[in-house]
CSV table of C-alpha atoms in Angstrom, one decimal:
chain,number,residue,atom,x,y,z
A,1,UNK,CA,11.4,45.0,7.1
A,2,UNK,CA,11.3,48.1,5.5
A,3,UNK,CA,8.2,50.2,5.0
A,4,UNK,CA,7.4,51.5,1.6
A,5,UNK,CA,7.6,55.1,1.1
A,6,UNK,CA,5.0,57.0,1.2
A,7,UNK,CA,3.1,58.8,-2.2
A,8,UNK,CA,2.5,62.4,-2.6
A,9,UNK,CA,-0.1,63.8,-0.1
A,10,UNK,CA,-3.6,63.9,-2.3
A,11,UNK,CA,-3.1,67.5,-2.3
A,12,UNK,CA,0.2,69.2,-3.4
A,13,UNK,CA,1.3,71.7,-1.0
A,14,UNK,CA,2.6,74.9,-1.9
A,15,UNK,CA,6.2,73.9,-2.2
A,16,UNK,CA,5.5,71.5,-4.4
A,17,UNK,CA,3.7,73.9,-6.4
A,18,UNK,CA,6.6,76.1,-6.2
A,19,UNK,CA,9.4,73.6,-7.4
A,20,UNK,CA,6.6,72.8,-10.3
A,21,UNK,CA,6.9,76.3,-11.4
A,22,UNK,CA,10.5,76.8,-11.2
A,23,UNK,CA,10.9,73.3,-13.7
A,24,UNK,CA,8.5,74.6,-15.9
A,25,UNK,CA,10.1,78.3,-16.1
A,26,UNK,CA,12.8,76.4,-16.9
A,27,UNK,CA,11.3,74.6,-19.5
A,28,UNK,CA,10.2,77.4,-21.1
A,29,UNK,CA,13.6,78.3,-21.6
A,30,UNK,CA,14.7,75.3,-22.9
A,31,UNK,CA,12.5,75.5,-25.4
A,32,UNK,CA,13.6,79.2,-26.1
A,33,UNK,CA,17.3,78.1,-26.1
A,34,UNK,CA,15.5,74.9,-28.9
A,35,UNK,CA,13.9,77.2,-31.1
A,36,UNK,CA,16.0,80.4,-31.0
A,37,UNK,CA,17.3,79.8,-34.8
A,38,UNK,CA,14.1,79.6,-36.3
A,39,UNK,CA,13.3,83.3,-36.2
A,40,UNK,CA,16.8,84.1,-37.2
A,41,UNK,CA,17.5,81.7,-39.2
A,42,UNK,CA,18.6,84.3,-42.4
A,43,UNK,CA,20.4,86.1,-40.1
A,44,UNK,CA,22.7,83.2,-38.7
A,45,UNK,CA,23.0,82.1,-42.7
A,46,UNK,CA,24.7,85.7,-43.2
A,47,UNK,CA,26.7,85.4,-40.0
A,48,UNK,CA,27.8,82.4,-41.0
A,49,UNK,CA,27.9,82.7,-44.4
A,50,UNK,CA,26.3,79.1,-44.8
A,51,UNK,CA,24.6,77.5,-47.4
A,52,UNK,CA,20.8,75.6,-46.9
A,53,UNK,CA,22.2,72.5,-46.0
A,54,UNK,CA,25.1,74.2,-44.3
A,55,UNK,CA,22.1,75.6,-42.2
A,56,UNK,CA,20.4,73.0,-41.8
A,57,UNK,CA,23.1,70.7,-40.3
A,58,UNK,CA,22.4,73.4,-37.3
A,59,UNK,CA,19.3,72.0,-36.4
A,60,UNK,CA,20.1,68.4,-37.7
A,61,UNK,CA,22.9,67.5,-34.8
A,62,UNK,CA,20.6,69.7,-32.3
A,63,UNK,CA,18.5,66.8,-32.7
A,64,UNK,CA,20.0,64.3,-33.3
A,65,UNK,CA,21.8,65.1,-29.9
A,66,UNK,CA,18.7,65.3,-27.8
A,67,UNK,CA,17.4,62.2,-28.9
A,68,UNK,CA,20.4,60.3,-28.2
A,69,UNK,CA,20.7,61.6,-25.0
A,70,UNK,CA,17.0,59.9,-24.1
A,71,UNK,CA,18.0,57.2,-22.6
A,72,UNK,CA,21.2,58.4,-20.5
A,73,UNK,CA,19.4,61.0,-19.0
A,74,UNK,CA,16.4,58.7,-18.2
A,75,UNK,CA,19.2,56.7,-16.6
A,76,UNK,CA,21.0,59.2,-14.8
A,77,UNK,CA,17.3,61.0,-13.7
A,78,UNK,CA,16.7,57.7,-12.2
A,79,UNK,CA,20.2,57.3,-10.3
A,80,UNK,CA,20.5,61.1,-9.4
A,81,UNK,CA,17.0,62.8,-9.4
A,82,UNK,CA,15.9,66.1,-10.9
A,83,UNK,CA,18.1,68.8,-9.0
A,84,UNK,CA,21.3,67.6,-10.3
A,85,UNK,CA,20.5,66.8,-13.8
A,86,UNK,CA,18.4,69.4,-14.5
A,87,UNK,CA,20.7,71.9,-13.4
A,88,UNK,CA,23.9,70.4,-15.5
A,89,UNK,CA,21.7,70.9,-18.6
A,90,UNK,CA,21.1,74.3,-17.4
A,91,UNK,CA,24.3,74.9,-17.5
A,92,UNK,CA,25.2,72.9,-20.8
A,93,UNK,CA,22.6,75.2,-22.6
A,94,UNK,CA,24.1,78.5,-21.1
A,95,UNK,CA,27.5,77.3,-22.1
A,96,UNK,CA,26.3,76.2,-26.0
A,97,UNK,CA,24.6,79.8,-26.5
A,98,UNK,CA,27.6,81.4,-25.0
A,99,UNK,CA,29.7,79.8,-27.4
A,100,UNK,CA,26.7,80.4,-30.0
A,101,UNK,CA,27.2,84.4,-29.0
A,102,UNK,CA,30.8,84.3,-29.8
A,103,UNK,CA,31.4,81.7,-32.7
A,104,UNK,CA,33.6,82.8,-35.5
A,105,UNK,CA,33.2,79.7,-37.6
A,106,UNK,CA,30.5,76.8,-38.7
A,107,UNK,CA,32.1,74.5,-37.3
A,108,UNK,CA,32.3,76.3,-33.8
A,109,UNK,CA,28.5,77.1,-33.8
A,110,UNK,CA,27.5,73.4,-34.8
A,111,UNK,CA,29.4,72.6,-31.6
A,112,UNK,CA,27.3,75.2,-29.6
A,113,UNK,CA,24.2,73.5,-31.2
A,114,UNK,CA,25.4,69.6,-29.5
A,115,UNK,CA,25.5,71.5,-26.0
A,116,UNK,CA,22.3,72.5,-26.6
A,117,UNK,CA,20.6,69.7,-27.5
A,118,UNK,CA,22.1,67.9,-24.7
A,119,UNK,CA,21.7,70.0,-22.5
A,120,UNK,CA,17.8,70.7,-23.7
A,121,UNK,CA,17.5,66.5,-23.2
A,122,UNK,CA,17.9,67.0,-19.1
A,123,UNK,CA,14.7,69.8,-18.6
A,124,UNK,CA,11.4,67.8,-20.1
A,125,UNK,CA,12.3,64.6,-18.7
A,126,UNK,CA,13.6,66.3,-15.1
A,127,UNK,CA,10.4,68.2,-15.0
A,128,UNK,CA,8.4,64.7,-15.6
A,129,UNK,CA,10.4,63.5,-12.4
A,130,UNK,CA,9.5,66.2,-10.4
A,131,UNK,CA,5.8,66.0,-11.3
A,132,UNK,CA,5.8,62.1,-10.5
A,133,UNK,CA,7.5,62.4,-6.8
A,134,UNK,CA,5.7,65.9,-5.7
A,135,UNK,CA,2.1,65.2,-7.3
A,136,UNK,CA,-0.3,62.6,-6.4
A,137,UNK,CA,-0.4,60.1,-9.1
A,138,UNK,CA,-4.1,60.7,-9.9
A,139,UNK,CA,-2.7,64.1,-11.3
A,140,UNK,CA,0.4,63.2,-13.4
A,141,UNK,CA,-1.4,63.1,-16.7
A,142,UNK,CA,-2.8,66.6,-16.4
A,143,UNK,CA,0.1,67.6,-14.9
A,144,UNK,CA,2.3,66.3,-17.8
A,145,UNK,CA,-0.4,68.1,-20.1
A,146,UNK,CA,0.1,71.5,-18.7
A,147,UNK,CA,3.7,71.5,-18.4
A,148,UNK,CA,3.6,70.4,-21.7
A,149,UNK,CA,1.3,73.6,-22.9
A,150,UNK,CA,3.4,75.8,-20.6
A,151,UNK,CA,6.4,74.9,-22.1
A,152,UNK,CA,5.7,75.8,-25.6
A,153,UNK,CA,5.3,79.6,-24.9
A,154,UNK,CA,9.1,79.3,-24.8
A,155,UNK,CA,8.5,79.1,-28.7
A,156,UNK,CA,6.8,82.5,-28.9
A,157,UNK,CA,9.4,83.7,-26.6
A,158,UNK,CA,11.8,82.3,-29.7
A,159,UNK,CA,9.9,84.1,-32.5
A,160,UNK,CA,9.0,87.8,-31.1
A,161,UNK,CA,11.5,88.9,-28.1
A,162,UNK,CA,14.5,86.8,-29.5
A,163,UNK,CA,13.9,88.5,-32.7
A,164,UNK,CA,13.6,91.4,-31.7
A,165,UNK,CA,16.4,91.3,-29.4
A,166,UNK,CA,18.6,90.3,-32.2
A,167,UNK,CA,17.2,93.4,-35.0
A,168,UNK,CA,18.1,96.3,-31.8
A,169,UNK,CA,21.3,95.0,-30.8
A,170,UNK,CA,24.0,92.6,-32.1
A,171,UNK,CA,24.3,88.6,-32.3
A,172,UNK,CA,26.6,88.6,-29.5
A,173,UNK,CA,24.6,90.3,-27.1
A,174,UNK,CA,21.6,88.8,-28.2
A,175,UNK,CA,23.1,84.9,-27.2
A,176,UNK,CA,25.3,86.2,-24.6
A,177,UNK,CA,21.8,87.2,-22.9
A,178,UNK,CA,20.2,83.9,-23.4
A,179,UNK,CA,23.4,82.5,-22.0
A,180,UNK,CA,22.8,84.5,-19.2
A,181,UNK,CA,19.5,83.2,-18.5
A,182,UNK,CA,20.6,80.3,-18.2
A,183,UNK,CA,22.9,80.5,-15.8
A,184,UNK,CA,20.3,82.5,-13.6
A,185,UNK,CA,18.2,79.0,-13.9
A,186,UNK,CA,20.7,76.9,-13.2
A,187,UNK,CA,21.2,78.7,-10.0
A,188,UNK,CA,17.8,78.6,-9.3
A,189,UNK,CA,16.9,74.8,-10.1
A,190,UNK,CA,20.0,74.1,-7.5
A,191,UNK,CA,18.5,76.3,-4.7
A,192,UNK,CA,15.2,75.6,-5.4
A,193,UNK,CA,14.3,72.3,-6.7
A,194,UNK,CA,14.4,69.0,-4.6
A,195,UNK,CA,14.1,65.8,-6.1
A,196,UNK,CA,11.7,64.5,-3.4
A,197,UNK,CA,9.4,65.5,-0.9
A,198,UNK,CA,11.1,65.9,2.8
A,199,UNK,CA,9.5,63.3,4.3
A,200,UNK,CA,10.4,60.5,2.0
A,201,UNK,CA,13.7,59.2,1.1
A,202,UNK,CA,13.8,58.1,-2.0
A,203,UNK,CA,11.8,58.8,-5.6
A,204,UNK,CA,9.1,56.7,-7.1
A,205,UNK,CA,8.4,55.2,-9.7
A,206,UNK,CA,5.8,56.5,-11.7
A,207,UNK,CA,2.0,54.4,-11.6
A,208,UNK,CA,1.8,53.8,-15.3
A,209,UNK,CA,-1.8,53.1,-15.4
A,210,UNK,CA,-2.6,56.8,-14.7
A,211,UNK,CA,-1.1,57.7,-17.7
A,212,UNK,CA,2.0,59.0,-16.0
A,213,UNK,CA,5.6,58.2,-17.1
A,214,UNK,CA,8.2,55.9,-15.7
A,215,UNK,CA,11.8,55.5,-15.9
A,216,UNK,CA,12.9,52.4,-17.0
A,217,UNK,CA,16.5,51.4,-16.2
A,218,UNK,CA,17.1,48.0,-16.1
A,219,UNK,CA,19.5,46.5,-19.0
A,220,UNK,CA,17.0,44.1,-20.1
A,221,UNK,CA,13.9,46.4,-20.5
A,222,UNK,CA,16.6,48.5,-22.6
A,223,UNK,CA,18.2,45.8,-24.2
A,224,UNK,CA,15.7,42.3,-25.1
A,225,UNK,CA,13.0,45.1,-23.9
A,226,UNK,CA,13.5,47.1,-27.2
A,227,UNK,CA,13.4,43.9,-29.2
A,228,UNK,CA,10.2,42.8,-27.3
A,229,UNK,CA,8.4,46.2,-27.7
A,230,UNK,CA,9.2,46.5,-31.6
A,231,UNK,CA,7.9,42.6,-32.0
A,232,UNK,CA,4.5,44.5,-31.5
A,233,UNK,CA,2.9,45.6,-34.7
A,234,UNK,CA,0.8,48.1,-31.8
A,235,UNK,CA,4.3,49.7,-30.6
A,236,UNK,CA,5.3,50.1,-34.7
A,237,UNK,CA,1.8,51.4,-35.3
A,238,UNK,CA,3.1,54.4,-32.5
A,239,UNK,CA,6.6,54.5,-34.2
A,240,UNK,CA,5.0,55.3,-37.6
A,241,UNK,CA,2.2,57.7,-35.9
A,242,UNK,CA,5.4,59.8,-34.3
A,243,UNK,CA,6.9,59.7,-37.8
A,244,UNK,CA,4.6,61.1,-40.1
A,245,UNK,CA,2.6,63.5,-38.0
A,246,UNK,CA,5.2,66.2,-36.6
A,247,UNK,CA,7.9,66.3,-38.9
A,248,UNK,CA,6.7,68.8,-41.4
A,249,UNK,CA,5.9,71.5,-38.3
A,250,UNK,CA,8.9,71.0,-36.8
A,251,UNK,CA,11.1,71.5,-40.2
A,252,UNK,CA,8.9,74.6,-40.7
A,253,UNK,CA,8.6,76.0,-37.1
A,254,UNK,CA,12.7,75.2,-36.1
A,255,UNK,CA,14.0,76.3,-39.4
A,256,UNK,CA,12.8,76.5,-42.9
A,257,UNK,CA,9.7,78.6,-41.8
A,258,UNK,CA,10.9,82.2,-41.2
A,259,UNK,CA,13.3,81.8,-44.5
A,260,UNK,CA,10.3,81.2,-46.6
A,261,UNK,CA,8.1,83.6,-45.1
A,262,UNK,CA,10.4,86.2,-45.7
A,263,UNK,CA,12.8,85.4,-48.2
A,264,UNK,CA,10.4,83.2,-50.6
A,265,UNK,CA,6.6,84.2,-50.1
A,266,UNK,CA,8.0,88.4,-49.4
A,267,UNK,CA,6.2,88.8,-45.9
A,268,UNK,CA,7.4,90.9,-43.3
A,269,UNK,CA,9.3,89.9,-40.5
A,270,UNK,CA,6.2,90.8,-38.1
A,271,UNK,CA,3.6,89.0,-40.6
A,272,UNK,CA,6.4,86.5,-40.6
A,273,UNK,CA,6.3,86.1,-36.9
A,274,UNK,CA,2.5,86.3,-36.5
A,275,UNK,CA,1.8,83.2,-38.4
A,276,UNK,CA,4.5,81.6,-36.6
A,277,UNK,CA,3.3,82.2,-33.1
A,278,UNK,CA,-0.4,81.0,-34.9
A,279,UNK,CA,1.8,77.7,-35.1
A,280,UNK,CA,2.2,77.6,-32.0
A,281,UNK,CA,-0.8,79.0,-30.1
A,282,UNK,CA,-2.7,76.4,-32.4
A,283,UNK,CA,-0.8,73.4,-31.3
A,284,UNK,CA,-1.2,74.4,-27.8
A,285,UNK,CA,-5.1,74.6,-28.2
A,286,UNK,CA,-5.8,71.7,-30.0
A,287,UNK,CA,-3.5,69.3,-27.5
A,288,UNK,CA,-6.3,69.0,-25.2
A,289,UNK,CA,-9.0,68.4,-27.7
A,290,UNK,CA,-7.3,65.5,-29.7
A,291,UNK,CA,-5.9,64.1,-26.3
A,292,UNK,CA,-9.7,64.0,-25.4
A,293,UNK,CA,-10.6,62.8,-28.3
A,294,UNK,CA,-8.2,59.7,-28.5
A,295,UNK,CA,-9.2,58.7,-24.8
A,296,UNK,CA,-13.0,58.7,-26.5
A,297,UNK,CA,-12.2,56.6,-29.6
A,298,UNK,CA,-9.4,54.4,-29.3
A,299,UNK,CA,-10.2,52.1,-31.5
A,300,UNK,CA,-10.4,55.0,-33.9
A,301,UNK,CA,-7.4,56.7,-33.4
A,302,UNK,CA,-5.6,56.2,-36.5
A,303,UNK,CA,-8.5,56.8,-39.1
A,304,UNK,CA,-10.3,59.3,-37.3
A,305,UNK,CA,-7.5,61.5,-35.6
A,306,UNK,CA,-3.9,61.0,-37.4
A,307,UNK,CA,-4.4,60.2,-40.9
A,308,UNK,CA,-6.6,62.5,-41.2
A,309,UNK,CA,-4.1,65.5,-39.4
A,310,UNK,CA,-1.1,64.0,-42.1
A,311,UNK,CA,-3.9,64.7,-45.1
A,312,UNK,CA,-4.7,68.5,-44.1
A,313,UNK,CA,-1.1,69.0,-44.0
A,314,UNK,CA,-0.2,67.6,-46.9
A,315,UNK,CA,-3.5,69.2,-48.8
A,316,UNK,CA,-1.9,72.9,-46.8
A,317,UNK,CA,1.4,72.2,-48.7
A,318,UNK,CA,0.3,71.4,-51.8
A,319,UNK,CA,-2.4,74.4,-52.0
A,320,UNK,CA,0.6,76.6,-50.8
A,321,UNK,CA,3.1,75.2,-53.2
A,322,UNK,CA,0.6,75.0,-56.6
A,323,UNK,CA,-0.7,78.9,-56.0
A,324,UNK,CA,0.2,80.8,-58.7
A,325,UNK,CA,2.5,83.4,-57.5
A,326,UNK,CA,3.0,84.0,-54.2
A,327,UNK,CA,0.4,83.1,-51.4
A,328,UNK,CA,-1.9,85.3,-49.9
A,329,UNK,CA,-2.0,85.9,-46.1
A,330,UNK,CA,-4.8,84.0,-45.5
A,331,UNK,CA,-3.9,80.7,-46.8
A,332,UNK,CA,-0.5,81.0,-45.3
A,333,UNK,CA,-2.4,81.1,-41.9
A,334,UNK,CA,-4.3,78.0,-43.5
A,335,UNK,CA,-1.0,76.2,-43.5
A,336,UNK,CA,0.1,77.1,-40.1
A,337,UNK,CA,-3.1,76.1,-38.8
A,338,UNK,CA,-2.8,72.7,-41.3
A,339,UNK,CA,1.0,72.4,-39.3
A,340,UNK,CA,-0.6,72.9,-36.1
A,341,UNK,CA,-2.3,69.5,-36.1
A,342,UNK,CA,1.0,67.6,-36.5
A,343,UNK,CA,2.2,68.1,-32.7
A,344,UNK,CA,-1.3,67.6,-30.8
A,345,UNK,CA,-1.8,64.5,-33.4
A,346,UNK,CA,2.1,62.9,-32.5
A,347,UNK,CA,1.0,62.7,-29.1
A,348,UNK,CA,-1.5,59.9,-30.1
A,349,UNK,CA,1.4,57.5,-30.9
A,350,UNK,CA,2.2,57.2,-27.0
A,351,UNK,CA,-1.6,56.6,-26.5
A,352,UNK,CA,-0.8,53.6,-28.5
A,353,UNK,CA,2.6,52.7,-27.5
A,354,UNK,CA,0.6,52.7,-23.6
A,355,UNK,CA,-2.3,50.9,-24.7
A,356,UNK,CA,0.0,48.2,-26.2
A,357,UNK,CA,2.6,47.6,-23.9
A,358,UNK,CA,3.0,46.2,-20.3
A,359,UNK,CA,4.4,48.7,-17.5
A,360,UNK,CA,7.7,46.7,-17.3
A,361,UNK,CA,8.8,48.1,-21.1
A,362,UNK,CA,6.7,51.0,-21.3
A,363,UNK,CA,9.3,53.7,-21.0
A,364,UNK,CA,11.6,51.2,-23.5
A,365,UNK,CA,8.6,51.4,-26.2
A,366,UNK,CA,8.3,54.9,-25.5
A,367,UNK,CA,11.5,55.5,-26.8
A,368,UNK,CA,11.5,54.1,-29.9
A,369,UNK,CA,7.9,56.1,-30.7
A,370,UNK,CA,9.3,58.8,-29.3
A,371,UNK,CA,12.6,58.1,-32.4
A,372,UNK,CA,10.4,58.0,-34.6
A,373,UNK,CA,9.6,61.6,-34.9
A,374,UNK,CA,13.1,62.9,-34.3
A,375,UNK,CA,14.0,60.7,-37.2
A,376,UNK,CA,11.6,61.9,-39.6
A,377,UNK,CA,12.3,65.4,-38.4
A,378,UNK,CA,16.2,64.6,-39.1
A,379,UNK,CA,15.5,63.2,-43.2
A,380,UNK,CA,12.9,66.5,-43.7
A,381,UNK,CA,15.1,69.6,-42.4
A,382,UNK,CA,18.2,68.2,-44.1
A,383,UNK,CA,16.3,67.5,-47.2
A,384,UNK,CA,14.7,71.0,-47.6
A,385,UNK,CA,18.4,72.2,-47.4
A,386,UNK,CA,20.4,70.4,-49.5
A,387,UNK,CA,17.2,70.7,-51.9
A,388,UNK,CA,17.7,74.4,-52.0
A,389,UNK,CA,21.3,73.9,-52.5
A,390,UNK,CA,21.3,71.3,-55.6
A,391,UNK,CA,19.1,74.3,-57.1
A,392,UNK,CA,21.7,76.9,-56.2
A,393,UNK,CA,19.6,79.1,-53.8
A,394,UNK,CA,20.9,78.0,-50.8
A,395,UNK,CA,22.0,81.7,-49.6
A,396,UNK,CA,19.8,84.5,-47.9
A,397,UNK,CA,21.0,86.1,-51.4
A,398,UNK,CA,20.1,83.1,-54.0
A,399,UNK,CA,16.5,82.0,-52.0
A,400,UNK,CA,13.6,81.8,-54.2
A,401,UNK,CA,10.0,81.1,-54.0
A,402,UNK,CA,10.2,78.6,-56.6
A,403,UNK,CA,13.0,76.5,-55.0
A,404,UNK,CA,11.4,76.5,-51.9
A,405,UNK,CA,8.0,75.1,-53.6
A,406,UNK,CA,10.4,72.3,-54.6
A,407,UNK,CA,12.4,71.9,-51.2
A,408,UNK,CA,9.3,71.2,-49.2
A,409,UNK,CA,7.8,68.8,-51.9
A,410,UNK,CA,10.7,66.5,-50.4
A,411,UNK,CA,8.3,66.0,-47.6
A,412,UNK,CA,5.8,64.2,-49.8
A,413,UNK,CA,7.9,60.7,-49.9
A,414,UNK,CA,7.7,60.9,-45.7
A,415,UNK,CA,4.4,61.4,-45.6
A,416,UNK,CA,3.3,58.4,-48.2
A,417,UNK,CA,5.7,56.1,-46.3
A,418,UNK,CA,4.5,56.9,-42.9
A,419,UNK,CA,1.0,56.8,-43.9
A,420,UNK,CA,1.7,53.2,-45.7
A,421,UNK,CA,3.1,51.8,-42.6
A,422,UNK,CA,0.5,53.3,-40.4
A,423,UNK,CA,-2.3,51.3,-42.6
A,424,UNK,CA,0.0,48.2,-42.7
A,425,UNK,CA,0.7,48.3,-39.1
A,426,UNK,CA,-2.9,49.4,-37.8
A,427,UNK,CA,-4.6,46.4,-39.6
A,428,UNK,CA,-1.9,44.0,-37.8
A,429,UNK,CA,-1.9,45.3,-34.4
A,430,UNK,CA,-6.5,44.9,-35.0
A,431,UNK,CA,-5.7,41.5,-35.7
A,432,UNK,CA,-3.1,40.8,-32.7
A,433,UNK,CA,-5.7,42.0,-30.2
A,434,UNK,CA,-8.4,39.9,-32.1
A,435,UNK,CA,-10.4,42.9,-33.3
A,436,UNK,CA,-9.9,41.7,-37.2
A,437,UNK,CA,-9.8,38.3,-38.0
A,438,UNK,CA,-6.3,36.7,-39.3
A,439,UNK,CA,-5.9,37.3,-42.9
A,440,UNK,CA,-6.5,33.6,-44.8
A,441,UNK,CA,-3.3,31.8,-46.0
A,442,UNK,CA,-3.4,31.8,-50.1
A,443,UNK,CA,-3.7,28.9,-51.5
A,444,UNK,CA,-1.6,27.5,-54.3
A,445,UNK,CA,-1.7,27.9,-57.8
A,446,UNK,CA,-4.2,25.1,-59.3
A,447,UNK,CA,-5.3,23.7,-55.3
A,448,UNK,CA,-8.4,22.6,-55.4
């Protein structure tokens, strides 16, 4: 009979440590390589010479890419391991902003943006696999929380150097370095990375009841799984929590941000680029607190942590929107800050899509949280665009603060919807778990 294999030693050793780093670099970049049109996104409009919804359509099939590629990479992590997969996305990115450095047309670049995103889908999900089968499983939350924070420097790296880069020298140059970089990685997750310690022989899957993540592969947890998770009003409460909470910082930070900054509210390109990186620097503190905070109150997680984040940035918006004139500093800061809470509050949905599943279809329910923001994120950055463009200011030339104001009210109808089904679907998953009592069958007209 064989022997299991053994877990991770209780204390990583410093090659583990070292392979960590290497992931997470490398995750960094990826999310460099995700966000590097939103600090230049007037500048690829004149390159390009495309339109707001034109535009937008670079970021839409970015997405829309990475999220369908989910579940094939969870599939091919799980066949393969980290080394190989993470280092084809490498490669895929390097490839996309190569062809990003050199694209004469739209149609070209939007091309450049599908490597991208499919190449971004390999990194996250690779570096999860590496934490699982080279940490102890006691560790993989806090693990999975740093990489996380560690990896959103790569947006700061987006806003300031890439920027920068861009205003010194020429487009080409600019992507043709990122390319680059990526190639450098790729080389570097090969010769680096393994997918599993050297004295086991085969990955593991990951102990879900610490929190960490596991790959789920089988055709039924991905087939009658999806239809079993989604019959739980707890795993449609997540859906709805991923839905509503992100999607106005992702529009603003991958997009629409720096166009408004600049072209609509008449900032600077480095005031521009300060309240960006307040985005992010904000997100990246508050994850911690509201991850706390969620593990302290979960029966309280809706009401007390992600209704009330989707409120403060609605109230942000519509303050921003309803000054008179253009905004002052401060209150654009306000809003960034208001944004902020979007990303850390999104992360509750998987605390319920864990609390509410069993092990065998966590990863499946997971997923479909986990669609739920990219779908949201999908309807708000095409919106804002072709918003600009049925006003005819959807140029670098024709942008104006007033059509923005009325772009970005298109978020409203997201945010009532999600917060709807968040109320509808919290007060059904209180009763499935027998914290509310079932509401009473009404009785018919003239019964006695």
């Amino acid at each position: 009979m064989r022997s299991p294999s053994r877990l991770p030693a209780a204390e990583p050793g410093a090659r583990a440590w070292i392979i960590w780093s290497v992931g997470v670099a490398a995750y960094v970049l990826a999310v460099t390589n995700r966000s590097s049109l939103s600090a230049v996104g007037v500048d690829a409009a004149e390159r390009f010479d495309a339109d707001a919804a034109t535009l937008s359509m670079f970021a839409v099939v970015q997405l829309a890419v990475y999220g369908g590629m989910q579940i094939p990479v969870g599939v091919l992590l799980d066949r393969y391991g980290a080394r190989p997969i993470m280092t084809i996305g490498m490669v895929l990115m390097a490839v996309g902003q190569l062809v990003m450095a050199i694209s004469p047309s739209v149609g070209v670049a939007i091309v450049a943006r599908m490597l991208l995103g499919a190449g971004d889908a390999a990194i996250f999900p690779g570096v999860l696999r590496l934490v699982a089968t080279w940490f102890p499983a006691q560790r993989g939350p806090l693990m999975v929380q740093f990489t996380g924070l560690v990896g959103q420097t790569g947006q700061l790296v987006a806003l300031i150097p890439l920027a920068a880069l861009l205003h010194a020298t020429t487009w080409t140059i600019t992507f043709g370095s990122v390319a680059g970089l990526g190639i450098l990685f790729a080389v570097l997750v090969f010769l680096l990375i393994r997918n599993h310690p050297p004295d086991r022989d085969e990955d593991v899957s990951v102990d879900t009841d610490t929190g960490a993540i596991r790959v789920v592969t089988s055709s039924i947890d991905t087939g009658v799984g999806i239809r079993a998770a989604w019959a739980h009003p707890g795993t449609r409460l997540a859906f709805w929590s991923h839905f509503t909470t992100p999607f106005a910082g992702t529009a603003f930070v991958l997009l629409w941000g720096m166009p408004f900054l600049t072209a609509g509210e008449g900032r600077t390109v480095a005031e521009a680029a300060t309240i960006m990186s307040t985005y992010v620097l904000v997100g990246m503190g508050l994850g911690p607190v509201m991850g706390e905070l969620s593990r302290r109150i979960p029966h309280l997680r809706s009401r007390a942590l992600v209704l009330p984040a989707v409120a403060v940035q609605f109230a942000a918006w519509m303050a921003v929107i309803l000054f008179p004139g253009p905004a002052p500093l401060w209150l654009l800061f306000v809003l960034a800050i208001a944004l902020a809470m979007g990303g850390p509050a999104s992360m509750i949905a998987f605390d319920h899509a864990r609390t509410h599943n069993p092990r065998n279809r966590l990863s499946t329910a997971t997923g479909v949280t986990n669609a739920g923001g990219f779908l949201a994120a999908l309807i708000a950055i095409f919106m804002i665009g072709l918003a600009l463009d049925l006003q005819g200011a959807g140029t670098p030339q024709t942008y104006t603060l007033d059509a923005f104001r009325i772009a970005f009210l298109t978020q409203v109808p997201l945010w009532l919807i999600g917060s709807a089904f968040i109320v509808i679907e919290r007060k059904r998953t209180r009763i499935r778990i027998g914290m509310d009592a079932p509401r009473s069958p009404r009785r018919p007209r003239g019964a006695r």
